[in-house]
Structure formats: structure tokens, C-alpha cells
XYZ file of C-alpha atoms in Angstrom:
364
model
C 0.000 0.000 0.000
C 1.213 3.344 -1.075
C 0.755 7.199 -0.008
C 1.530 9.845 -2.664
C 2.679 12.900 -1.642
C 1.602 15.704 -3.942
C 1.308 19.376 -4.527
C 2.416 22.218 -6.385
C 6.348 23.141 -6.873
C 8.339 24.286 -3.985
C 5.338 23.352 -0.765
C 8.043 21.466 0.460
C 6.987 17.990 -0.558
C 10.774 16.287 -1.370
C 11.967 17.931 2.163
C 8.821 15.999 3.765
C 10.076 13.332 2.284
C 13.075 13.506 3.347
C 12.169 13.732 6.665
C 9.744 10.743 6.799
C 12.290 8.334 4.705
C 15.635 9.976 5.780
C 16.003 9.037 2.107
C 17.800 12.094 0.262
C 15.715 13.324 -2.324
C 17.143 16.696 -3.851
C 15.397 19.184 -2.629
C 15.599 22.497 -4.336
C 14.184 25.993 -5.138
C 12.353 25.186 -8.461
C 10.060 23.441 -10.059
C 10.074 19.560 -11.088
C 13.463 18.783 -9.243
C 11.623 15.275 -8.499
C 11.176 13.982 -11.462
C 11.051 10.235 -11.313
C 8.836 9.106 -8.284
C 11.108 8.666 -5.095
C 9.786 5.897 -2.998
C 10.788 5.278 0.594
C 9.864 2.595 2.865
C 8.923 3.780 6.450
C 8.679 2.631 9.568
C 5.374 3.070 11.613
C 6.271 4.559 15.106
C 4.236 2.346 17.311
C 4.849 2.581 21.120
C 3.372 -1.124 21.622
C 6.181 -2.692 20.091
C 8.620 -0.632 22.082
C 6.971 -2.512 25.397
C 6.475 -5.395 23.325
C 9.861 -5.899 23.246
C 10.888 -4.842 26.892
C 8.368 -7.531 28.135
C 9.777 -10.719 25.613
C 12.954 -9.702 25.201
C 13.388 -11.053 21.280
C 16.620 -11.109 19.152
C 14.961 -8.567 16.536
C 12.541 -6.256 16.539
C 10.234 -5.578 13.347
C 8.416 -2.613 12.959
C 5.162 -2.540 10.282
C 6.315 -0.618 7.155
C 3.985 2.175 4.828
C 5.136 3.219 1.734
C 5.645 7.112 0.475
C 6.182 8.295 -2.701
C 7.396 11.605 -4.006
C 5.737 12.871 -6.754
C 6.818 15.443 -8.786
C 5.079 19.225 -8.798
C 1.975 19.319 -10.714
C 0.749 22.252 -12.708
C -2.036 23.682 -14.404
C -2.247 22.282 -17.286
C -1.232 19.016 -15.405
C -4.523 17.066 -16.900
C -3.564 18.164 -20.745
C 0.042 17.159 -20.176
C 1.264 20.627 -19.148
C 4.841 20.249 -17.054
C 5.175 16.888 -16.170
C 1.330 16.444 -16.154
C 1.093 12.929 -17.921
C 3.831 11.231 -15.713
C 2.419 12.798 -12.504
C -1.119 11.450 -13.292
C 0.213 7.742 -13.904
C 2.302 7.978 -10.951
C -0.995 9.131 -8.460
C -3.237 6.700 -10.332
C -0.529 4.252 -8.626
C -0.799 4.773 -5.370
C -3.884 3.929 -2.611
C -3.754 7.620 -0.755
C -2.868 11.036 -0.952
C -0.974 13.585 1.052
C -1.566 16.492 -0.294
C 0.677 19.152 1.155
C -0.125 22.961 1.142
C 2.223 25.714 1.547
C 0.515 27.694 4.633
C 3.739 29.980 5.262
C 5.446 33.476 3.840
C 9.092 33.275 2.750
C 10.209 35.594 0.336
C 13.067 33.602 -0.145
C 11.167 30.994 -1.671
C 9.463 31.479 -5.089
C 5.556 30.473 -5.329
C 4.611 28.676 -8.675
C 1.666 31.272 -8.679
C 3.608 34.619 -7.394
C 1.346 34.480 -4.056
C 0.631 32.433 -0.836
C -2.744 30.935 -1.394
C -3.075 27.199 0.268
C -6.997 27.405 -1.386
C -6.135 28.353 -4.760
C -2.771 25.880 -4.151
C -5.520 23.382 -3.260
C -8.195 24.297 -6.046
C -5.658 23.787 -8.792
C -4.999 20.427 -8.309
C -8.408 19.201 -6.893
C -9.305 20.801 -10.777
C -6.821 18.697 -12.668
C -7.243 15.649 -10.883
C -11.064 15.918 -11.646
C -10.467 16.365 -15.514
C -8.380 13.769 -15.550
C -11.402 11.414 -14.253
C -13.875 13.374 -16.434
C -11.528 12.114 -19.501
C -11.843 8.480 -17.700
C -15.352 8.859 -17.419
C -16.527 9.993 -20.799
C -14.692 7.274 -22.064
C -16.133 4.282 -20.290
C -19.465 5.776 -20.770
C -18.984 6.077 -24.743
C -18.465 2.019 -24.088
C -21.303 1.534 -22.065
C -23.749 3.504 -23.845
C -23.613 1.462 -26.579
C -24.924 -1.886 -24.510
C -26.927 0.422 -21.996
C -28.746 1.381 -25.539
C -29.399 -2.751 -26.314
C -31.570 -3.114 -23.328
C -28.818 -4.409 -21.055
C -29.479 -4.132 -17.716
C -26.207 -4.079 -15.955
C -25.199 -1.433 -18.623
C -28.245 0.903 -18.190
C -27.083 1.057 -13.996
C -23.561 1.486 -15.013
C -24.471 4.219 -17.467
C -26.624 6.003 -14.323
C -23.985 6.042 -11.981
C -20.884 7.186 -14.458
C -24.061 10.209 -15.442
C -23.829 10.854 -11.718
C -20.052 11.079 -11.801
C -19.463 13.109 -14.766
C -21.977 15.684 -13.405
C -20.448 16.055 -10.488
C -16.870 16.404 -11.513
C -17.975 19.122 -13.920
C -19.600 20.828 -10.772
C -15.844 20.779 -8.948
C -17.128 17.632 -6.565
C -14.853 14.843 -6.655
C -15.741 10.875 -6.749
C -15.084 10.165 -2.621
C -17.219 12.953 -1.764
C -20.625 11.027 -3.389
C -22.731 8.392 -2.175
C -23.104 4.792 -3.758
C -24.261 1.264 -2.149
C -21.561 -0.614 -1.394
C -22.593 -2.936 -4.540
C -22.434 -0.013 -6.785
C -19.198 1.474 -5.662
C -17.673 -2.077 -5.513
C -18.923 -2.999 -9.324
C -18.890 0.114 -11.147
C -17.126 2.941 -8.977
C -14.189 0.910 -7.935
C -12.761 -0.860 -11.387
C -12.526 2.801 -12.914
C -9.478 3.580 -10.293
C -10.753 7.220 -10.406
C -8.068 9.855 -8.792
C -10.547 11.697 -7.373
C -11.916 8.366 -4.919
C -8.688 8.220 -3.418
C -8.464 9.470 0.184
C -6.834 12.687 0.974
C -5.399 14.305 3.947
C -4.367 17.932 3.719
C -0.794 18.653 5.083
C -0.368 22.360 6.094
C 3.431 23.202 6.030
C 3.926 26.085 8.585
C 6.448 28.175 9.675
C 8.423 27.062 13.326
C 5.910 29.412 15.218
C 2.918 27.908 13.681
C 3.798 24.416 14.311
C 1.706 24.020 17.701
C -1.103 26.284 16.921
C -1.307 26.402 13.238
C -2.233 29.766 11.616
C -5.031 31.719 9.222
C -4.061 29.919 6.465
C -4.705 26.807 8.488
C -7.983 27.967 9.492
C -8.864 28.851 6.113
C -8.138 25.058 4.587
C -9.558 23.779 7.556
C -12.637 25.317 6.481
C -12.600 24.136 2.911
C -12.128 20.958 3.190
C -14.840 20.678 6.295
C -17.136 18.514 4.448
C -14.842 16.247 2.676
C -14.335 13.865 5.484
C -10.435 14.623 5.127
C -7.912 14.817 7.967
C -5.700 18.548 8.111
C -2.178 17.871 9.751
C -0.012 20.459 10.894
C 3.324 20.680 9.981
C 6.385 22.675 10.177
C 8.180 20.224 7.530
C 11.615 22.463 7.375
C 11.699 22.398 11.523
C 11.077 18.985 11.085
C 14.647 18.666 8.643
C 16.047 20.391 10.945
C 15.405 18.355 13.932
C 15.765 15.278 11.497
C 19.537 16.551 10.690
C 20.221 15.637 14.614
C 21.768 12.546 15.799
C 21.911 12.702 19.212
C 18.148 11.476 20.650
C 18.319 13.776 23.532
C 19.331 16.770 21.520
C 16.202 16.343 19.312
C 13.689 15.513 22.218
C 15.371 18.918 23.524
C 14.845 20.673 20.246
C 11.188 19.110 20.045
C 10.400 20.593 23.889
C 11.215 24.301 22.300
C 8.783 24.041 20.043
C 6.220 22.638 21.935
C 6.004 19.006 20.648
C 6.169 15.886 22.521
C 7.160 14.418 19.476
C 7.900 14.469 15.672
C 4.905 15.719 13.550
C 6.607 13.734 11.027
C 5.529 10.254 13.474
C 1.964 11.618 13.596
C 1.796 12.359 9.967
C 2.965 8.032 9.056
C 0.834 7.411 11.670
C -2.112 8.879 10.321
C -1.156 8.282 6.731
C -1.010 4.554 7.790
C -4.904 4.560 8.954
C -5.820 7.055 5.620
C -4.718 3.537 3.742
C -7.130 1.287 5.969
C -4.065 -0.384 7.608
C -4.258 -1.762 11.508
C -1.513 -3.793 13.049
C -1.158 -7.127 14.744
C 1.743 -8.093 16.526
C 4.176 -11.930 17.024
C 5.606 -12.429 20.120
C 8.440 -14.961 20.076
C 11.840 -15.103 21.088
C 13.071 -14.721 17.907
C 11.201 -11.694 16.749
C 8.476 -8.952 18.336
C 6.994 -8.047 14.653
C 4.261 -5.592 13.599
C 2.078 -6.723 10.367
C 0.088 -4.798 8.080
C -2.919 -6.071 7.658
C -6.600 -4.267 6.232
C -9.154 -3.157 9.150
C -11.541 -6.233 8.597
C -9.162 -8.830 8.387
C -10.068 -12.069 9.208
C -7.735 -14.502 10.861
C -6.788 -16.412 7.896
C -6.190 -13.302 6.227
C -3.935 -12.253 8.775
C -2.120 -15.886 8.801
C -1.501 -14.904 4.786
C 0.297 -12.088 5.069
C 3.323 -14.223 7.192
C 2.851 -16.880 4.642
C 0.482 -18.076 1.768
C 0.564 -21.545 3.591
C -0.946 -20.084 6.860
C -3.505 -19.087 5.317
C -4.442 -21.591 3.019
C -3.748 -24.630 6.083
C -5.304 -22.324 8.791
C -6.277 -24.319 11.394
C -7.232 -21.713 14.265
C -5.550 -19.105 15.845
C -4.184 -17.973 19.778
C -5.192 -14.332 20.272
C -3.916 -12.304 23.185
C -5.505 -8.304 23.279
C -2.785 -6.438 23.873
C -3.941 -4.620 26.953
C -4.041 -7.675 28.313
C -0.344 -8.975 27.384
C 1.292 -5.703 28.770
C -1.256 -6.049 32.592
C -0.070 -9.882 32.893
C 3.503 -9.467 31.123
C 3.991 -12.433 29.876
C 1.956 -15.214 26.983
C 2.562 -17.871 29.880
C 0.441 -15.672 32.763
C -2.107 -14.571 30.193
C -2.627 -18.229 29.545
C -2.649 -18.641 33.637
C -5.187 -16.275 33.963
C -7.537 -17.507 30.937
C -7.427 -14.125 29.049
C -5.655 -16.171 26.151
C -8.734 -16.512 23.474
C -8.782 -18.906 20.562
C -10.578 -18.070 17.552
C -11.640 -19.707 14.081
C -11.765 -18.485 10.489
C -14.784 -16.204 11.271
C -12.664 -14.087 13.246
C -11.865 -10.163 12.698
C -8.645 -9.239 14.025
C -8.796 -6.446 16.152
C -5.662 -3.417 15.785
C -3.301 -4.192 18.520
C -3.894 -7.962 18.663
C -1.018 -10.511 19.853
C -1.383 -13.642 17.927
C -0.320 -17.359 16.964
C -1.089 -19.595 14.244
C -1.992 -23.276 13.917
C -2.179 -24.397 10.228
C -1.549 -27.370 8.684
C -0.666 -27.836 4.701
């Protein structure tokens, strides 16, 4: 599962990057320095592995991963091919999420692609590019469908409804994940189109160092435009956040953190959150061996969760051991949660809850 990160030129998307992948993307004042897509795996900051480990004591310690990509600038123009329009659209349509980061600062020093600070016009721009782009997808699957919807076929004539109800809407300025469908509908119409627009956003204010604890009117003002999307707005100073990232020492940058206000990186929050925008949770192994954090999607079932260790789990899933975690950290140990009955085991039917401590039994 992937997060994009995307904006206009020079928001400060490559130095966010940066900071969440300590990967070294150039980072420079102009346009399209990223050119080809830099990906970086990261890890999730997750406190519950940190006592996880302190309590079984393992050889290795695995944290669950997200992936972030850097994408480059977009433009207006973007959806006609303008800039690097064409390449930026393939590389979005690639990925499950997006971070879309505003500029919500004043720096002289740094140019604007637009000759003004303006997070809702920065925000506008690209909301309008990414909804041409689906109109183009649009008014081509309908030419397709048309044609059968006009033969009497059923599942045609519904398709043909719902892409009307698209296309109107993204010529109004309202993009796909703000509309309403039945689950059926989304799932066998909406869904197989891959339409930009569907994929969930969260807005990432960049601020200045003195804005990075209370935000600031720009803030307020995307905060209000984006109130009825159902989006999350994170605040963050994402050149303090280089800065802080450029120190080794731990306690220097807990000390640097305490200045300003945080208890700790925005850039943790920001994985964090861009982990749940992807419909990820975590389960945890407990072994000698290894403490390790999986991936797996809220709604998981066990054998689900037994697949993403192995294909074999899940295909020979027998049953599984499931300790809640609460529970594992009050008793500290799998041997006194078993001692005091709090160790549950559950069948294929089972949805694995965020947080969970399990073992599987599977035979191939």
C-alpha cells in the first residue's frame, strides 16, 4: 500500500520526504526537481512494540512498514500534459492515498509557482486537474457503455446512471469520494474505474516554526474548505522537522522538540495517520526470535492475517491464539495470560482487532 505525496512546486513535498524516509531526495528551489517518483519505505512509530519488546525480550525487533512516494510538482495544465502532467497522473493513479501538502507559510526567499501564498487556490488547482483527468476516464467508459446500456442491457443501463452521476459532479468541482453509492455499486462500477478523485486525501499544512503548535489563518482557512470532505488537516512545520531530522543525538532532538512545543515528531503523527488514511491496523508476534508488527486491512479475518506471514498459513489455517494487547502488557507475559484464561482462541470467522497478539496453527 502506497501514499503519494503531492502538490504544487516548492510546498516542500521532497523535504517531507526527506524527513519521513531519511532518504535524500534533492530538494531544491524550483520546479520539477523530483522527477522520477522517489519511494521510501517507512517505519510506523508504534509505542506497543517498544513494550512489546521490553516484556519478551526477542533477538529482533520488526516494525510494520507504509510506503511514500514523491511525486513530482503538478501544474495547471497538469490534466492536458502541461509540465510533467502525464507522468504525474500515472504515478498518483498508482498509489492507494494522498498527502496532499499545502504551503501555509510566507518566505520571500522561496518562489511560489503562482507569485502568491494561497493554500486554497494551491488546493483548487490540483483538486481541478485531478477531476479532468477522471472526467476524460469517465466519458470514455461511458462512450463504451452507452452502446450496450442502448441494447436493453441491464447491468449497462445502472452502469451508465452512476458514471451520469459522476461526470456531473466532476464538472460541478465535486470529486468521486465525496458522493454516495451502495456498497454494490461502488464495488462494481465505482471501484474498477481507479478514479483519482476516490482516493483518500489528507491535507498537510506546512507552517512556519511558530505555527507548528497552533497552526495559523491559512490553516484555518483550509480547515474550512475541506470541512465537508471527510479529510484529515495535519499540521506541519516540515523544514523544523529537517532540521530536527539533521540531529543525531536522541536527547538533543527531544530537547529541540520541547522548544517548540512538541512531545514528538509531527513527522511520526503524519505516518501514523497516513497509515490509517490507507485502511491499515496492526497485529503483533511475540516470540523469542522476533516482536513483529504486520500490516494487515481493518476487517481482516484470521486467515487473512495468517496470509500475510505466509500463503501456507492461510491456506492450512487451522485456528488461531489471540492475546488483546492490553491484556499482554497487565499480565507481562503469553505464559500468565494463559494462567489467567485471558488467552482466546478463535476460528476463520474471526476479525482481528488493531493491537492484537497472535499465533497460528495451520496445517498444509
Amino acid at each position: 500500500m502506497k501514499a503519494g505525496i503531492v502538490g504544487l512546486p516548492n510546498v516542500g513535498k521532497s523535504t517531507l520526504f526527506n524527513c519521513l524516509s531519511n532518504a535524500k531526495a534533492q530538494s531544491a528551489n524550483f520546479p520539477f526537481c523530483t522527477i522520477e517518483p522517489n519511494i521510501g519505505v517507512v517505519n510506523v512509530p508504534d509505542p506497543r512494540l517498544q513494550k512489546l519488546e521490553e516484556l519478551v525480550n526477542p533477538e529482533r525487533v520488526m516494525p510494520a512498514t507504509v510506503e511514500i512516494v514523491d511525486i513530482a510538482g503538478l501544474v495547471k495544465g497538469a490534466s492536458k500534459g502541461e509540465g510533467l502532467g502525464n507522468q504525474f497522473l500515472a504515478n498518483i493513479r498508482e498509489t492507494d492515498a494522498i498527502l496532499h501538502v499545502l504551503r501555509c507559510f510566507d518566505n520571500d526567499n522561496i518562489v511560489h509557482v503562482d507569485g502568491s501564498v494561497d493554500p486554497i487556490r494551491d488546493k483548487e488547482t490540483i483538486d481541478m486537474e485531478l477531476q479532468l483527468k477522471d472526467l476524460e476516464t469517465a466519458e470514455k467508459k461511458l462512450d463504451k457503455v452507452k452502446r450496450a446500456a442502448k441494447t436493453g442491457n441491464k447491468e449497462a443501463q445502472k452502469e451508465e446512471a452512476i458514471l451520469n452521476k459522476i461526470k456531473e459532479n466532476l464538472e460541478a468541482g465535486v470529486s468521486v469520494r465525496a458522493l454516495d453509492f451502495s456498497e454494490e455499486d461502488y464495488e462494481d462500477y465505482v471501484k474498477p474505474s481507479q478514479f483519482i478523485t476516490d482516493k483518500p486525501v489528507m491535507y498537510v499544512c506546512n507552517v512556519d516554526e511558530g505555527a507548528a503548535t497552533t497552526g495559523n489563518a491559512y490553516v484555518e482557512n483550509v480547515r474550512e474548505a475541506v470541512k465537508d470532505e471527510n479529510a484529515e488537516v495535519l499540521v506541519l512545520a516540515v523544514g523544523t522537522e529537517a532540521d530536527i531530522n539533521e540531529l543525531d543525538d536522541y536527547e538533543e532532538r527531544q530537547m529541540f522538540l520541547a522548544d517548540i512545543g512538541l512531545d514528538e515528531p509531527g513527522s511520526a503523527k503524519l505516518i501514523r495517520s497516513a497509515y490509517k488514511l490507507l485502511n491499515q491496523q496492526t497485529y503483533f508476534t511475540a516470540g523469542v526470535k522476533e516482536v513483529r508488527a504486520w500490516t494487515v486491512t481493518i476487517g481482516a479475518t484470521a486467515p487473512q492475517a495468517a496470509g500475510v506471514i505466509h500463503t501456507d498459513f492461510e491456506k492450512g489455517f487451522i485456528r488461531a491464539e489471540v492475546i488483546a494487547y492490553d491484556d499482554y502488557v497487565q499480565y507481562g507475559s503469553e505464559a500468565k495470560v494463559k494462567e489467567a484464561g485471558k488467552m482466546r482462541v478463535e476460528g476463520k470467522n474471526y476479525i482481528v482487532k488493531d493491537g492484537d497478539v497472535m499465533h497460528f496453527l495451520f496445517n498444509v
